[in-house]
PDB file of C-alpha atoms and ligand atoms in Angstrom:
ATOM      1  CA  UNK A 997       8.176  29.141  -0.791  1.00  0.00           C
ATOM      2  CA  UNK A 998      10.978  29.272   1.702  1.00  0.00           C
ATOM      3  CA  UNK A 999      11.517  27.090   4.785  1.00  0.00           C
ATOM      4  CA  UNK A1000      13.293  27.800   8.046  1.00  0.00           C
ATOM      5  CA  UNK A1001      14.970  24.363   7.990  1.00  0.00           C
ATOM      6  CA  UNK A1002      15.663  22.077   5.025  1.00  0.00           C
ATOM      7  CA  UNK A1003      12.384  20.313   4.146  1.00  0.00           C
ATOM      8  CA  UNK A1004      12.516  16.493   4.322  1.00  0.00           C
ATOM      9  CA  UNK A1005      12.801  14.371   1.212  1.00  0.00           C
ATOM     10  CA  UNK A1006       9.661  12.677  -0.074  1.00  0.00           C
ATOM     11  CA  UNK A1007       9.917   8.944   0.619  1.00  0.00           C
ATOM     12  CA  UNK A1008       9.421   6.992  -2.617  1.00  0.00           C
ATOM     13  CA  UNK A1009       9.442   3.491  -4.070  1.00  0.00           C
ATOM     14  CA  UNK A1010      10.629   2.353  -7.520  1.00  0.00           C
ATOM     15  CA  UNK A1011       7.971   1.098  -9.957  1.00  0.00           C
ATOM     16  CA  UNK A1012       8.538  -1.801 -12.363  1.00  0.00           C
ATOM     17  CA  UNK A1013       8.535  -0.591 -15.980  1.00  0.00           C
ATOM     18  CA  UNK A1014       8.439   3.114 -15.089  1.00  0.00           C
ATOM     19  CA  UNK A1015      11.100   5.796 -14.850  1.00  0.00           C
ATOM     20  CA  UNK A1016       9.095   7.603 -12.208  1.00  0.00           C
ATOM     21  CA  UNK A1017       8.857   6.502  -8.594  1.00  0.00           C
ATOM     22  CA  UNK A1018       5.813   6.127  -6.342  1.00  0.00           C
ATOM     23  CA  UNK A1019       5.793   8.946  -3.736  1.00  0.00           C
ATOM     24  CA  UNK A1020       4.773   7.836  -0.253  1.00  0.00           C
ATOM     25  CA  UNK A1021       2.241   9.990   1.582  1.00  0.00           C
ATOM     26  CA  UNK A1022       1.036   7.791   4.447  1.00  0.00           C
ATOM     27  CA  UNK A1023       1.565   4.197   5.553  1.00  0.00           C
ATOM     28  CA  UNK A1024      -1.446   2.388   6.983  1.00  0.00           C
ATOM     29  CA  UNK A1025      -1.142  -1.143   8.383  1.00  0.00           C
ATOM     30  CA  UNK A1026      -3.761  -3.737   9.271  1.00  0.00           C
ATOM     31  CA  UNK A1027      -3.327  -5.797  12.429  1.00  0.00           C
ATOM     32  CA  UNK A1028      -4.557  -9.407  12.731  1.00  0.00           C
ATOM     33  CA  UNK A1029      -5.950  -9.753   9.210  1.00  0.00           C
ATOM     34  CA  UNK A1030      -5.139 -13.486   9.021  1.00  0.00           C
ATOM     35  CA  UNK A1031      -6.999 -15.709  11.489  1.00  0.00           C
ATOM     36  CA  UNK A1032      -4.077 -18.055  12.193  1.00  0.00           C
ATOM     37  CA  UNK A1033      -1.780 -15.109  12.987  1.00  0.00           C
ATOM     38  CA  UNK A1034      -4.405 -13.570  15.304  1.00  0.00           C
ATOM     39  CA  UNK A1035      -4.523 -16.908  17.155  1.00  0.00           C
ATOM     40  CA  UNK A1036      -0.734 -17.197  17.426  1.00  0.00           C
ATOM     41  CA  UNK A1037      -0.736 -13.747  19.053  1.00  0.00           C
ATOM     42  CA  UNK A1038      -3.301 -14.929  21.604  1.00  0.00           C
ATOM     43  CA  UNK A1039      -6.477 -13.453  20.074  1.00  0.00           C
ATOM     44  CA  UNK A1040      -9.759 -14.884  18.799  1.00  0.00           C
ATOM     45  CA  UNK A1041     -10.371 -13.643  15.244  1.00  0.00           C
ATOM     46  CA  UNK A1042     -14.070 -14.536  15.582  1.00  0.00           C
ATOM     47  CA  UNK A1043     -14.453 -12.039  18.430  1.00  0.00           C
ATOM     48  CA  UNK A1044     -12.009  -9.252  17.492  1.00  0.00           C
ATOM     49  CA  UNK A1045     -12.022  -7.865  13.957  1.00  0.00           C
ATOM     50  CA  UNK A1046      -8.811  -6.554  12.325  1.00  0.00           C
ATOM     51  CA  UNK A1047      -7.820  -2.944  12.988  1.00  0.00           C
ATOM     52  CA  UNK A1048      -5.475  -0.240  11.681  1.00  0.00           C
ATOM     53  CA  UNK A1049      -2.300   1.442  12.847  1.00  0.00           C
ATOM     54  CA  UNK A1050       0.203   3.684  11.054  1.00  0.00           C
ATOM     55  CA  UNK A1051       3.905   3.979  10.359  1.00  0.00           C
ATOM     56  CA  UNK A1052       5.596   7.207   9.270  1.00  0.00           C
ATOM     57  CA  UNK A1053       6.172   7.570   5.524  1.00  0.00           C
ATOM     58  CA  UNK A1054       9.940   7.767   6.006  1.00  0.00           C
ATOM     59  CA  UNK A1055       9.972   4.384   7.800  1.00  0.00           C
ATOM     60  CA  UNK A1056       9.652   2.957   4.266  1.00  0.00           C
ATOM     61  CA  UNK A1057      12.933   1.441   3.105  1.00  0.00           C
ATOM     62  CA  UNK A1058      12.731   0.772  -0.649  1.00  0.00           C
ATOM     63  CA  UNK A1059      14.798  -1.955  -2.277  1.00  0.00           C
ATOM     64  CA  UNK A1060      16.810  -1.275  -5.397  1.00  0.00           C
ATOM     65  CA  UNK A1061      16.196  -3.717  -8.255  1.00  0.00           C
ATOM     66  CA  UNK A1062      17.560  -7.211  -7.535  1.00  0.00           C
ATOM     67  CA  UNK A1063      19.647  -5.985  -4.617  1.00  0.00           C
ATOM     68  CA  UNK A1064      19.629  -7.037  -0.993  1.00  0.00           C
ATOM     69  CA  UNK A1065      18.599  -4.253   1.339  1.00  0.00           C
ATOM     70  CA  UNK A1066      20.723  -3.712   4.435  1.00  0.00           C
ATOM     71  CA  UNK A1067      18.550  -3.085   7.511  1.00  0.00           C
ATOM     72  CA  UNK A1068      20.365  -1.976  10.665  1.00  0.00           C
ATOM     73  CA  UNK A1069      19.154  -3.936  13.716  1.00  0.00           C
ATOM     74  CA  UNK A1070      17.152  -1.255  15.551  1.00  0.00           C
ATOM     75  CA  UNK A1071      17.988  -0.020  19.044  1.00  0.00           C
ATOM     76  CA  UNK A1072      15.885  -0.680  22.152  1.00  0.00           C
ATOM     77  CA  UNK A1073      14.825  -4.239  21.311  1.00  0.00           C
ATOM     78  CA  UNK A1074      16.080  -7.765  21.736  1.00  0.00           C
ATOM     79  CA  UNK A1075      13.077  -9.343  19.990  1.00  0.00           C
ATOM     80  CA  UNK A1076      12.875  -7.966  16.439  1.00  0.00           C
ATOM     81  CA  UNK A1077      10.203  -9.836  14.421  1.00  0.00           C
ATOM     82  CA  UNK A1078       9.429 -10.091  10.700  1.00  0.00           C
ATOM     83  CA  UNK A1079       5.905  -9.975   9.286  1.00  0.00           C
ATOM     84  CA  UNK A1080       5.640 -10.538   5.514  1.00  0.00           C
ATOM     85  CA  UNK A1081       2.765  -8.585   3.963  1.00  0.00           C
ATOM     86  CA  UNK A1082       1.083  -7.698   0.697  1.00  0.00           C
ATOM     87  CA  UNK A1083       1.338  -3.920   0.270  1.00  0.00           C
ATOM     88  CA  UNK A1084      -1.310  -2.050  -1.719  1.00  0.00           C
ATOM     89  CA  UNK A1085      -0.304   1.265  -3.322  1.00  0.00           C
ATOM     90  CA  UNK A1086      -3.189   3.721  -3.663  1.00  0.00           C
ATOM     91  CA  UNK A1087      -3.317   5.609  -6.970  1.00  0.00           C
ATOM     92  CA  UNK A1088      -6.577   7.516  -6.615  1.00  0.00           C
ATOM     93  CA  UNK A1089      -7.883   9.177  -3.468  1.00  0.00           C
ATOM     94  CA  UNK A1090     -11.312   9.129  -1.916  1.00  0.00           C
ATOM     95  CA  UNK A1091     -13.408   8.917   1.220  1.00  0.00           C
ATOM     96  CA  UNK A1092     -16.253   6.503   1.936  1.00  0.00           C
ATOM     97  CA  UNK A1093     -15.190   4.335  -0.990  1.00  0.00           C
ATOM     98  CA  UNK A1094     -17.654   1.519  -1.722  1.00  0.00           C
ATOM     99  CA  UNK A1095     -16.289  -2.036  -1.724  1.00  0.00           C
ATOM    100  CA  UNK A1096     -17.371  -2.487  -5.339  1.00  0.00           C
ATOM    101  CA  UNK A1097     -15.406   0.637  -6.374  1.00  0.00           C
ATOM    102  CA  UNK A1098     -12.346   0.066  -4.184  1.00  0.00           C
ATOM    103  CA  UNK A1099     -10.128  -1.726  -6.700  1.00  0.00           C
ATOM    104  CA  UNK A1100     -10.336   1.346  -8.989  1.00  0.00           C
ATOM    105  CA  UNK A1101      -8.277   3.166  -6.335  1.00  0.00           C
ATOM    106  CA  UNK A1102      -5.353   0.704  -6.498  1.00  0.00           C
ATOM    107  CA  UNK A1103      -2.215   1.754  -8.363  1.00  0.00           C
ATOM    108  CA  UNK A1104      -0.230  -1.406  -7.756  1.00  0.00           C
ATOM    109  CA  UNK A1105       1.231  -3.905  -5.351  1.00  0.00           C
ATOM    110  CA  UNK A1106       4.461  -4.673  -3.515  1.00  0.00           C
ATOM    111  CA  UNK A1107       5.691  -7.155  -0.939  1.00  0.00           C
ATOM    112  CA  UNK A1108       6.845  -5.628   2.318  1.00  0.00           C
ATOM    113  CA  UNK A1109       7.947  -6.412   5.850  1.00  0.00           C
ATOM    114  CA  UNK A1110       6.175  -4.950   8.884  1.00  0.00           C
ATOM    115  CA  UNK A1111       9.230  -5.142  11.127  1.00  0.00           C
ATOM    116  CA  UNK A1112       8.239  -5.130  14.776  1.00  0.00           C
ATOM    117  CA  UNK A1113       9.982  -4.659  18.122  1.00  0.00           C
ATOM    118  CA  UNK A1114       7.810  -7.390  19.654  1.00  0.00           C
ATOM    119  CA  UNK A1115       9.074  -6.735  23.178  1.00  0.00           C
ATOM    120  CA  UNK A1116       8.255  -3.044  22.998  1.00  0.00           C
ATOM    121  CA  UNK A1117       4.875  -3.779  21.358  1.00  0.00           C
ATOM    122  CA  UNK A1118       4.060  -6.120  24.255  1.00  0.00           C
ATOM    123  CA  UNK A1119       5.045  -3.427  26.783  1.00  0.00           C
ATOM    124  CA  UNK A1120       2.638  -1.034  25.087  1.00  0.00           C
ATOM    125  CA  UNK A1121      -0.150  -3.630  24.993  1.00  0.00           C
ATOM    126  CA  UNK A1122       0.346  -4.298  28.717  1.00  0.00           C
ATOM    127  CA  UNK A1123       0.122  -0.566  29.458  1.00  0.00           C
ATOM    128  CA  UNK A1124      -2.766   0.011  26.983  1.00  0.00           C
ATOM    129  CA  UNK A1125      -0.599   2.572  25.182  1.00  0.00           C
ATOM    130  CA  UNK A1126      -0.128   3.235  21.436  1.00  0.00           C
ATOM    131  CA  UNK A1127       2.200   0.948  19.468  1.00  0.00           C
ATOM    132  CA  UNK A1128       4.642   3.428  17.911  1.00  0.00           C
ATOM    133  CA  UNK A1129       7.678   2.228  19.877  1.00  0.00           C
ATOM    134  CA  UNK A1130       7.011  -1.295  18.622  1.00  0.00           C
ATOM    135  CA  UNK A1131       5.958  -0.571  15.066  1.00  0.00           C
ATOM    136  CA  UNK A1132       6.995   2.866  13.791  1.00  0.00           C
ATOM    137  CA  UNK A1133      10.780   2.950  14.146  1.00  0.00           C
ATOM    138  CA  UNK A1134      13.197   4.033  11.408  1.00  0.00           C
ATOM    139  CA  UNK A1135      13.480   1.392   8.692  1.00  0.00           C
ATOM    140  CA  UNK A1136      10.488  -0.568  10.021  1.00  0.00           C
ATOM    141  CA  UNK A1137       8.879  -0.873   6.581  1.00  0.00           C
ATOM    142  CA  UNK A1138      11.231  -2.461   4.019  1.00  0.00           C
ATOM    143  CA  UNK A1139       9.428  -2.791   0.672  1.00  0.00           C
ATOM    144  CA  UNK A1140      10.031  -4.251  -2.792  1.00  0.00           C
ATOM    145  CA  UNK A1141       9.459  -2.425  -6.057  1.00  0.00           C
ATOM    146  CA  UNK A1142       5.803  -1.676  -6.845  1.00  0.00           C
ATOM    147  CA  UNK A1143       4.196  -3.564  -9.727  1.00  0.00           C
ATOM    148  CA  UNK A1144       1.344  -1.663 -11.427  1.00  0.00           C
ATOM    149  CA  UNK A1145      -1.933  -3.587 -10.998  1.00  0.00           C
ATOM    150  CA  UNK A1146      -2.223  -4.106 -14.768  1.00  0.00           C
ATOM    151  CA  UNK A1147       1.111  -5.958 -14.767  1.00  0.00           C
ATOM    152  CA  UNK A1148       0.698  -7.928 -11.543  1.00  0.00           C
ATOM    153  CA  UNK A1149      -0.572 -11.491 -11.323  1.00  0.00           C
ATOM    154  CA  UNK A1150      -3.769 -12.504  -9.538  1.00  0.00           C
ATOM    155  CA  UNK A1151      -2.725 -10.897  -6.265  1.00  0.00           C
ATOM    156  CA  UNK A1152      -5.965 -11.795  -4.477  1.00  0.00           C
ATOM    157  CA  UNK A1153      -5.091 -15.499  -4.815  1.00  0.00           C
ATOM    158  CA  UNK A1154      -1.320 -15.150  -4.474  1.00  0.00           C
ATOM    159  CA  UNK A1155       0.891 -17.303  -2.240  1.00  0.00           C
ATOM    160  CA  UNK A1156       2.948 -15.171   0.173  1.00  0.00           C
ATOM    161  CA  UNK A1157       5.978 -16.477   2.052  1.00  0.00           C
ATOM    162  CA  UNK A1158       9.037 -15.584   4.065  1.00  0.00           C
ATOM    163  CA  UNK A1159      12.322 -17.462   4.334  1.00  0.00           C
ATOM    164  CA  UNK A1160      15.051 -16.720   6.885  1.00  0.00           C
ATOM    165  CA  UNK A1161      18.514 -17.991   5.924  1.00  0.00           C
ATOM    166  CA  UNK A1162      16.869 -20.266   3.348  1.00  0.00           C
ATOM    167  CA  UNK A1163      14.405 -21.820   5.801  1.00  0.00           C
ATOM    168  CA  UNK A1164      10.687 -21.211   5.309  1.00  0.00           C
ATOM    169  CA  UNK A1165       9.081 -19.425   8.259  1.00  0.00           C
ATOM    170  CA  UNK A1166       5.826 -18.035   6.844  1.00  0.00           C
ATOM    171  CA  UNK A1167       3.669 -19.543   4.113  1.00  0.00           C
ATOM    172  CA  UNK A1168       0.191 -18.214   3.396  1.00  0.00           C
ATOM    173  CA  UNK A1169      -2.094 -16.954   0.663  1.00  0.00           C
ATOM    174  CA  UNK A1170      -3.639 -13.521   0.220  1.00  0.00           C
ATOM    175  CA  UNK A1171      -7.021 -15.265  -0.080  1.00  0.00           C
ATOM    176  CA  UNK A1172      -6.770 -16.021   3.673  1.00  0.00           C
ATOM    177  CA  UNK A1173      -7.119 -12.337   4.596  1.00  0.00           C
ATOM    178  CA  UNK A1174     -10.123 -11.636   6.846  1.00  0.00           C
ATOM    179  CA  UNK A1175     -10.640  -8.262   5.152  1.00  0.00           C
ATOM    180  CA  UNK A1176     -10.039  -8.485   1.396  1.00  0.00           C
ATOM    181  CA  UNK A1177      -8.098  -5.769  -0.401  1.00  0.00           C
ATOM    182  CA  UNK A1178     -11.339  -4.038  -1.447  1.00  0.00           C
ATOM    183  CA  UNK A1179     -12.901  -4.349   2.013  1.00  0.00           C
ATOM    184  CA  UNK A1180      -9.751  -2.951   3.627  1.00  0.00           C
ATOM    185  CA  UNK A1181      -9.707   0.096   1.347  1.00  0.00           C
ATOM    186  CA  UNK A1182     -13.425   0.705   1.857  1.00  0.00           C
ATOM    187  CA  UNK A1183     -13.268   0.400   5.655  1.00  0.00           C
ATOM    188  CA  UNK A1184     -10.118   2.548   5.970  1.00  0.00           C
ATOM    189  CA  UNK A1185     -11.616   5.254   3.735  1.00  0.00           C
ATOM    190  CA  UNK A1186     -14.503   5.702   6.172  1.00  0.00           C
ATOM    191  CA  UNK A1187     -12.014   6.918   8.799  1.00  0.00           C
ATOM    192  CA  UNK A1188      -9.368   8.688   6.683  1.00  0.00           C
ATOM    193  CA  UNK A1189      -9.570  10.321   3.273  1.00  0.00           C
ATOM    194  CA  UNK A1190      -7.192   8.236   1.167  1.00  0.00           C
ATOM    195  CA  UNK A1191      -4.901   9.943  -1.319  1.00  0.00           C
ATOM    196  CA  UNK A1192      -2.626   8.858  -4.129  1.00  0.00           C
ATOM    197  CA  UNK A1193       0.676   7.919  -2.498  1.00  0.00           C
ATOM    198  CA  UNK A1194      -0.815   6.041   0.432  1.00  0.00           C
ATOM    199  CA  UNK A1195       0.485   2.532   1.155  1.00  0.00           C
ATOM    200  CA  UNK A1196      -1.528  -0.141   2.912  1.00  0.00           C
ATOM    201  CA  UNK A1197       0.277  -3.054   4.594  1.00  0.00           C
ATOM    202  CA  UNK A1198      -2.485  -5.661   4.699  1.00  0.00           C
ATOM    203  CA  UNK A1199      -1.431  -7.965   7.546  1.00  0.00           C
ATOM    204  CA  UNK A1200       0.669 -11.069   7.949  1.00  0.00           C
ATOM    205  CA  UNK A1201       0.003 -14.808   7.914  1.00  0.00           C
ATOM    206  CA  UNK A1202       1.088 -16.974  10.836  1.00  0.00           C
ATOM    207  CA  UNK A1203       4.675 -17.910  11.561  1.00  0.00           C
ATOM    208  CA  UNK A1204       6.113 -14.599  12.778  1.00  0.00           C
ATOM    209  CA  UNK A1205       9.312 -14.832  14.760  1.00  0.00           C
ATOM    210  CA  UNK A1206      12.587 -13.212  15.772  1.00  0.00           C
ATOM    211  CA  UNK A1207      15.653 -12.416  13.669  1.00  0.00           C
ATOM    212  CA  UNK A1208      19.166 -11.389  14.640  1.00  0.00           C
ATOM    213  CA  UNK A1209      22.024  -9.470  13.056  1.00  0.00           C
ATOM    214  CA  UNK A1210      23.398 -11.362  10.052  1.00  0.00           C
ATOM    215  CA  UNK A1211      20.079 -13.028   9.125  1.00  0.00           C
ATOM    216  CA  UNK A1212      18.904 -12.897   5.506  1.00  0.00           C
ATOM    217  CA  UNK A1213      15.148 -12.434   5.039  1.00  0.00           C
ATOM    218  CA  UNK A1214      13.552 -13.278   1.691  1.00  0.00           C
ATOM    219  CA  UNK A1215       9.939 -12.202   1.262  1.00  0.00           C
ATOM    220  CA  UNK A1216       7.997 -13.442  -1.772  1.00  0.00           C
ATOM    221  CA  UNK A1217       4.585 -12.577  -3.181  1.00  0.00           C
ATOM    222  CA  UNK A1218       3.673 -14.511  -6.313  1.00  0.00           C
ATOM    223  CA  UNK A1219       2.860 -12.249  -9.255  1.00  0.00           C
ATOM    224  CA  UNK A1220       4.615  -9.282  -7.632  1.00  0.00           C
ATOM    225  CA  UNK A1221       8.160 -10.251  -6.733  1.00  0.00           C
ATOM    226  CA  UNK A1222      10.644 -10.735  -3.965  1.00  0.00           C
ATOM    227  CA  UNK A1223      12.332  -8.606  -1.321  1.00  0.00           C
ATOM    228  CA  UNK A1224      15.689  -9.547   0.221  1.00  0.00           C
ATOM    229  CA  UNK A1225      16.721  -7.900   3.477  1.00  0.00           C
ATOM    230  CA  UNK A1226      19.901  -8.499   5.458  1.00  0.00           C
ATOM    231  CA  UNK A1227      20.077  -7.441   9.090  1.00  0.00           C
ATOM    232  CA  UNK A1228      23.345  -5.611   9.686  1.00  0.00           C
TER     233      UNK A1228
HETATM  234 MN1   MN B1848       1.737  -6.535  10.454  1.00  0.00          MN
END
């Protein structure tokens, strides 16, 4: 097959213990999947269930093993926020996946950051417009290596945290998610056919906040690993 312009590279993420990388097809994200974070954003988690939005596949910024990732401070914001999240890598596709079958579709797990232009997101909320300007910018999805599910710890009960310049800012546990991993996969698969290569950012615990150029972000998910990002 020939192309009239050079086709884009496939975004991909390294996998612990494998030579091959995980190719990224789509990036789905869940909003307000932790009750305390929904409240800190001014919402009542008992009245509004979580929901989905997307980032482009090439917004994924994969970390090399044990190296700090440089993330350029994005343009058009003065309120860049971190959101530490468990990321689920889908290994087997499907539509209308039952909750009891959903974990069979998981390839592995990573820890990621749903970086957010909070000021632009708020503009879009105020105007009832889509969130792309706030959520889908280049480099908005830094991610650690992926750990195959068979090698990961008990991710469903895993502490998840974020430190900025050595100070703890977020501290939660995956068991606080409103939609579990299996429920998230099942629900999402009713709206979109999932395929191998899809990533699912599963939402953030409370404690989100701004960062500036020079800050060092350290995301940790027990049983999966850490992700270090420096804003440059
Ligand atoms: Mn998020």
